[in-house]
Every structure is written in structure tokens, then in C-alpha cells.
């Protein structure tokens, strides 16, 4: 996925009200940008950080910039827009570029299921059980090389685990797919201390037959693409290694 408009660098001044941030552009202009990330963004919203923002000239949008990346200034990037993983994953699923899911030739996004939820993707194919795929963007890293999910309490994420478990029990294929939006992490695991209820929900989901996968990302100011599916190991114990 290439960014629609070339990104421009800026320095973060502050992030506030979850979806807003003030940045200083290279010419010294200070602007408010949209932050498409409802999480805590722990470690990614420190004043002075180098960030990349995407300009837009859409008259329907109040804010003329969107925050897309954190530049760690060591050759690595983190994608902070939580809508991006679904977009890049849809491209990969349609291209049948995720080996574990490549047998499916029908990709349906945002399909109602469970008790009032919408699954990120419903995959279908002749002679195959329907596959319900929930996508989670991973951006937290508290230890070098290791990404973690979630970065705060996620009642919505826990509900999705329950919905996936119900689909698995009903005989469908249920997949939780972590997309690691960091280029500086080779593994991902649960941050059980951030949300013990989510960790417990994961145990229940795994017992019900929910599959867990992880994908790495290649990230630059030009665009973001996903890597191949990784061998997840034991998500509640050993770390998961996403490939790139």
C-alpha cells in the first residue's frame, strides 16, 4: 500500500484527546493533525519525536494532515494509523499472498457476525469452511526487538475473542491475525499486564480452536506492505515471530 499523498516530516509537539496531535513542520509551521489510533501509543507520542504526516486537500476533512509514522531515526519506523493493517491485509488476501489463507478466493470485509459485531474479513472458498479473520494492529514495544499487544485495556478486543471462539465452536475457521506495524521488532507476544482479562480471553479462544497468526511489515515514508504468515508458537507463553 502506497500512501496516496507523499508524506512530510515533522516534530511532535503533543498528542491529546486520543485523536489529535500538534506537530511542527520543517518550515516551522505548527499544525493540528488527525491521529487515527485509539490506543495509548505508549512510547510513540513523546514530544520531539520525528513523525511523518500525510497532507490532504479534501474539503470534507477538517484537519489537513494525518499522522502516519513515527521515525525512530535509526532506520526503523512504526506505523501509528490503526486503519492501515486492514487495508494492506486486504491487498494481500486478494492477491492470495498470505500462505495460510491463500486457498480462499473470496474476500469480504466488514461482515456482520456474532452478537452485533463485524468481522474484519470473511474468507470463503469452494469446499472450505468459512474463515472469520480479526485483525489487530501491534505498535507497543517495551523491550528491544519485542512487540506486544494490547497497549491498553481493550474491551472491544476481548469481545472479538469471544466472537471468534463462538465461530470456532460452530465449526468455522476463526483467525486472530496480529499485524506488527514496527520494523524494529522480530517477535510479538501478549502484554498480559496491560489487560489481564484479554490474556484470559486468549486462553479461552485458543482452547475453542481459534488460530493465531502474526505478520510483520515493511514500512517507509513511501508505503507499507505486509510480510508472510509466521509460525506463532504459543501466543500466551513464547513470543510470536512475524516474518517480513
PDB file of C-alpha atoms in Angstrom, residues 3-128:
ATOM      1  CA  UNK A   3       0.421   6.474   0.661  1.00  0.00           C
ATOM      2  CA  UNK A   4      -1.914   8.481  -1.549  1.00  0.00           C
ATOM      3  CA  UNK A   5      -0.026  11.723  -0.906  1.00  0.00           C
ATOM      4  CA  UNK A   6       3.741  11.992  -0.239  1.00  0.00           C
ATOM      5  CA  UNK A   7       4.378  12.190   3.494  1.00  0.00           C
ATOM      6  CA  UNK A   8       6.190  15.149   5.027  1.00  0.00           C
ATOM      7  CA  UNK A   9       8.376  15.093   8.168  1.00  0.00           C
ATOM      8  CA  UNK A  10       7.504  16.972  11.337  1.00  0.00           C
ATOM      9  CA  UNK A  11       8.340  17.090  15.037  1.00  0.00           C
ATOM     10  CA  UNK A  12       5.692  16.048  17.519  1.00  0.00           C
ATOM     11  CA  UNK A  13       4.634  18.731  19.964  1.00  0.00           C
ATOM     12  CA  UNK A  14       1.934  16.806  21.792  1.00  0.00           C
ATOM     13  CA  UNK A  15      -0.823  14.230  21.361  1.00  0.00           C
ATOM     14  CA  UNK A  16      -4.142  14.856  23.110  1.00  0.00           C
ATOM     15  CA  UNK A  17      -7.819  13.826  23.150  1.00  0.00           C
ATOM     16  CA  UNK A  18      -6.659  10.494  21.649  1.00  0.00           C
ATOM     17  CA  UNK A  19      -7.290  11.517  18.046  1.00  0.00           C
ATOM     18  CA  UNK A  20      -5.459  14.846  17.863  1.00  0.00           C
ATOM     19  CA  UNK A  21      -1.813  15.884  17.833  1.00  0.00           C
ATOM     20  CA  UNK A  22       0.091  19.095  17.269  1.00  0.00           C
ATOM     21  CA  UNK A  23       3.250  18.959  15.160  1.00  0.00           C
ATOM     22  CA  UNK A  24       5.816  21.404  13.836  1.00  0.00           C
ATOM     23  CA  UNK A  25       6.560  21.142  10.117  1.00  0.00           C
ATOM     24  CA  UNK A  26      10.045  21.688   8.713  1.00  0.00           C
ATOM     25  CA  UNK A  27       9.266  25.308   7.861  1.00  0.00           C
ATOM     26  CA  UNK A  28       8.326  25.975  11.484  1.00  0.00           C
ATOM     27  CA  UNK A  29       4.551  25.975  10.912  1.00  0.00           C
ATOM     28  CA  UNK A  30       2.568  24.349  13.711  1.00  0.00           C
ATOM     29  CA  UNK A  31      -0.490  22.350  12.654  1.00  0.00           C
ATOM     30  CA  UNK A  32      -3.016  20.024  14.272  1.00  0.00           C
ATOM     31  CA  UNK A  33      -3.143  16.558  12.715  1.00  0.00           C
ATOM     32  CA  UNK A  34      -5.557  13.648  12.938  1.00  0.00           C
ATOM     33  CA  UNK A  35      -4.227  10.672  14.907  1.00  0.00           C
ATOM     34  CA  UNK A  36      -6.021   7.516  13.775  1.00  0.00           C
ATOM     35  CA  UNK A  37      -5.085   5.494  16.835  1.00  0.00           C
ATOM     36  CA  UNK A  38      -7.374   4.984  19.857  1.00  0.00           C
ATOM     37  CA  UNK A  39      -4.717   3.177  21.897  1.00  0.00           C
ATOM     38  CA  UNK A  40      -2.339   4.547  24.494  1.00  0.00           C
ATOM     39  CA  UNK A  41       0.518   4.841  21.959  1.00  0.00           C
ATOM     40  CA  UNK A  42       2.899   4.149  24.820  1.00  0.00           C
ATOM     41  CA  UNK A  43       6.419   5.121  23.783  1.00  0.00           C
ATOM     42  CA  UNK A  44       5.247   6.618  20.491  1.00  0.00           C
ATOM     43  CA  UNK A  45       3.935  10.034  21.491  1.00  0.00           C
ATOM     44  CA  UNK A  46       6.860  11.713  23.223  1.00  0.00           C
ATOM     45  CA  UNK A  47       7.312  15.428  22.427  1.00  0.00           C
ATOM     46  CA  UNK A  48      10.143  15.996  19.972  1.00  0.00           C
ATOM     47  CA  UNK A  49       9.787  12.683  18.162  1.00  0.00           C
ATOM     48  CA  UNK A  50      10.276  12.734  14.395  1.00  0.00           C
ATOM     49  CA  UNK A  51       6.989  11.829  12.729  1.00  0.00           C
ATOM     50  CA  UNK A  52       5.659  11.686   9.187  1.00  0.00           C
ATOM     51  CA  UNK A  53       2.281  13.173   8.308  1.00  0.00           C
ATOM     52  CA  UNK A  54       0.150  12.940   5.182  1.00  0.00           C
ATOM     53  CA  UNK A  55      -1.291  16.151   3.713  1.00  0.00           C
ATOM     54  CA  UNK A  56      -4.742  16.176   2.163  1.00  0.00           C
ATOM     55  CA  UNK A  57      -6.833  18.719   0.278  1.00  0.00           C
ATOM     56  CA  UNK A  58     -10.190  17.033   0.893  1.00  0.00           C
ATOM     57  CA  UNK A  59     -12.698  19.827   1.648  1.00  0.00           C
ATOM     58  CA  UNK A  60     -14.751  17.366   3.713  1.00  0.00           C
ATOM     59  CA  UNK A  61     -11.924  16.932   6.229  1.00  0.00           C
ATOM     60  CA  UNK A  62     -11.478  19.497   8.960  1.00  0.00           C
ATOM     61  CA  UNK A  63      -7.819  18.595   9.529  1.00  0.00           C
ATOM     62  CA  UNK A  64      -5.441  18.845   6.591  1.00  0.00           C
ATOM     63  CA  UNK A  65      -2.873  16.344   7.854  1.00  0.00           C
ATOM     64  CA  UNK A  66      -2.971  12.789   9.158  1.00  0.00           C
ATOM     65  CA  UNK A  67      -0.252  11.261  11.343  1.00  0.00           C
ATOM     66  CA  UNK A  68       1.040   8.083   9.701  1.00  0.00           C
ATOM     67  CA  UNK A  69       4.507   7.141  11.030  1.00  0.00           C
ATOM     68  CA  UNK A  70       6.965   7.511  13.861  1.00  0.00           C
ATOM     69  CA  UNK A  71      10.548   7.669  12.591  1.00  0.00           C
ATOM     70  CA  UNK A  72      12.899   6.217  15.211  1.00  0.00           C
ATOM     71  CA  UNK A  73      15.808   7.872  13.396  1.00  0.00           C
ATOM     72  CA  UNK A  74      17.818   4.658  13.359  1.00  0.00           C
ATOM     73  CA  UNK A  75      16.434   3.248  10.112  1.00  0.00           C
ATOM     74  CA  UNK A  76      13.259   1.902  11.737  1.00  0.00           C
ATOM     75  CA  UNK A  77       9.649   3.062  11.601  1.00  0.00           C
ATOM     76  CA  UNK A  78       6.381   2.411  13.405  1.00  0.00           C
ATOM     77  CA  UNK A  79       3.033   2.837  11.670  1.00  0.00           C
ATOM     78  CA  UNK A  80       0.583   4.534  14.016  1.00  0.00           C
ATOM     79  CA  UNK A  81      -2.557   4.556  11.856  1.00  0.00           C
ATOM     80  CA  UNK A  82      -4.573   1.554  13.060  1.00  0.00           C
ATOM     81  CA  UNK A  83      -6.692   1.530   9.880  1.00  0.00           C
ATOM     82  CA  UNK A  84      -3.665   0.683   7.729  1.00  0.00           C
ATOM     83  CA  UNK A  85      -3.289  -3.029   8.641  1.00  0.00           C
ATOM     84  CA  UNK A  86      -6.771  -3.817   7.303  1.00  0.00           C
ATOM     85  CA  UNK A  87      -6.035  -2.007   4.064  1.00  0.00           C
ATOM     86  CA  UNK A  88      -2.695  -3.683   3.432  1.00  0.00           C
ATOM     87  CA  UNK A  89      -4.003  -7.064   4.555  1.00  0.00           C
ATOM     88  CA  UNK A  90      -6.938  -6.845   2.170  1.00  0.00           C
ATOM     89  CA  UNK A  91      -4.495  -6.325  -0.692  1.00  0.00           C
ATOM     90  CA  UNK A  92      -2.506  -9.346   0.457  1.00  0.00           C
ATOM     91  CA  UNK A  93      -5.590 -11.553   0.874  1.00  0.00           C
ATOM     92  CA  UNK A  94      -6.959 -10.646  -2.551  1.00  0.00           C
ATOM     93  CA  UNK A  95      -3.542 -11.402  -4.063  1.00  0.00           C
ATOM     94  CA  UNK A  96      -3.557 -14.684  -2.082  1.00  0.00           C
ATOM     95  CA  UNK A  97      -0.207 -13.675  -0.649  1.00  0.00           C
ATOM     96  CA  UNK A  98      -0.803 -14.957   2.895  1.00  0.00           C
ATOM     97  CA  UNK A  99       0.107 -18.660   2.587  1.00  0.00           C
ATOM     98  CA  UNK A 100      -2.055 -19.914   5.454  1.00  0.00           C
ATOM     99  CA  UNK A 101      -5.122 -18.245   3.908  1.00  0.00           C
ATOM    100  CA  UNK A 102      -4.248 -18.449   0.214  1.00  0.00           C
ATOM    101  CA  UNK A 103      -6.814 -21.156  -0.581  1.00  0.00           C
ATOM    102  CA  UNK A 104      -9.669 -18.678  -0.192  1.00  0.00           C
ATOM    103  CA  UNK A 105     -10.694 -16.805  -3.329  1.00  0.00           C
ATOM    104  CA  UNK A 106     -13.497 -14.663  -1.858  1.00  0.00           C
ATOM    105  CA  UNK A 107     -12.549 -11.826   0.498  1.00  0.00           C
ATOM    106  CA  UNK A 108     -15.444  -9.970   2.154  1.00  0.00           C
ATOM    107  CA  UNK A 109     -14.604  -7.106   4.522  1.00  0.00           C
ATOM    108  CA  UNK A 110     -16.729  -5.876   7.425  1.00  0.00           C
ATOM    109  CA  UNK A 111     -19.298  -8.690   7.527  1.00  0.00           C
ATOM    110  CA  UNK A 112     -21.789  -8.822  10.407  1.00  0.00           C
ATOM    111  CA  UNK A 113     -21.396 -11.809  12.702  1.00  0.00           C
ATOM    112  CA  UNK A 114     -21.852 -12.889  16.275  1.00  0.00           C
ATOM    113  CA  UNK A 115     -23.827 -10.598  18.565  1.00  0.00           C
ATOM    114  CA  UNK A 116     -23.735  -7.258  16.832  1.00  0.00           C
ATOM    115  CA  UNK A 117     -20.098  -7.338  15.694  1.00  0.00           C
ATOM    116  CA  UNK A 118     -18.462  -7.044  12.299  1.00  0.00           C
ATOM    117  CA  UNK A 119     -15.571  -9.302  11.412  1.00  0.00           C
ATOM    118  CA  UNK A 120     -12.679  -7.617   9.604  1.00  0.00           C
ATOM    119  CA  UNK A 121     -12.689 -10.250   6.860  1.00  0.00           C
ATOM    120  CA  UNK A 122     -14.851 -13.224   5.987  1.00  0.00           C
ATOM    121  CA  UNK A 123     -12.975 -15.552   3.640  1.00  0.00           C
ATOM    122  CA  UNK A 124     -14.797 -18.126   1.554  1.00  0.00           C
ATOM    123  CA  UNK A 125     -13.787 -20.791  -0.911  1.00  0.00           C
ATOM    124  CA  UNK A 126     -15.278 -23.866  -2.525  1.00  0.00           C
ATOM    125  CA  UNK A 127     -15.089 -26.861  -0.206  1.00  0.00           C
ATOM    126  CA  UNK A 128     -13.577 -24.817   2.629  1.00  0.00           C
TER     127      UNK A 128
END
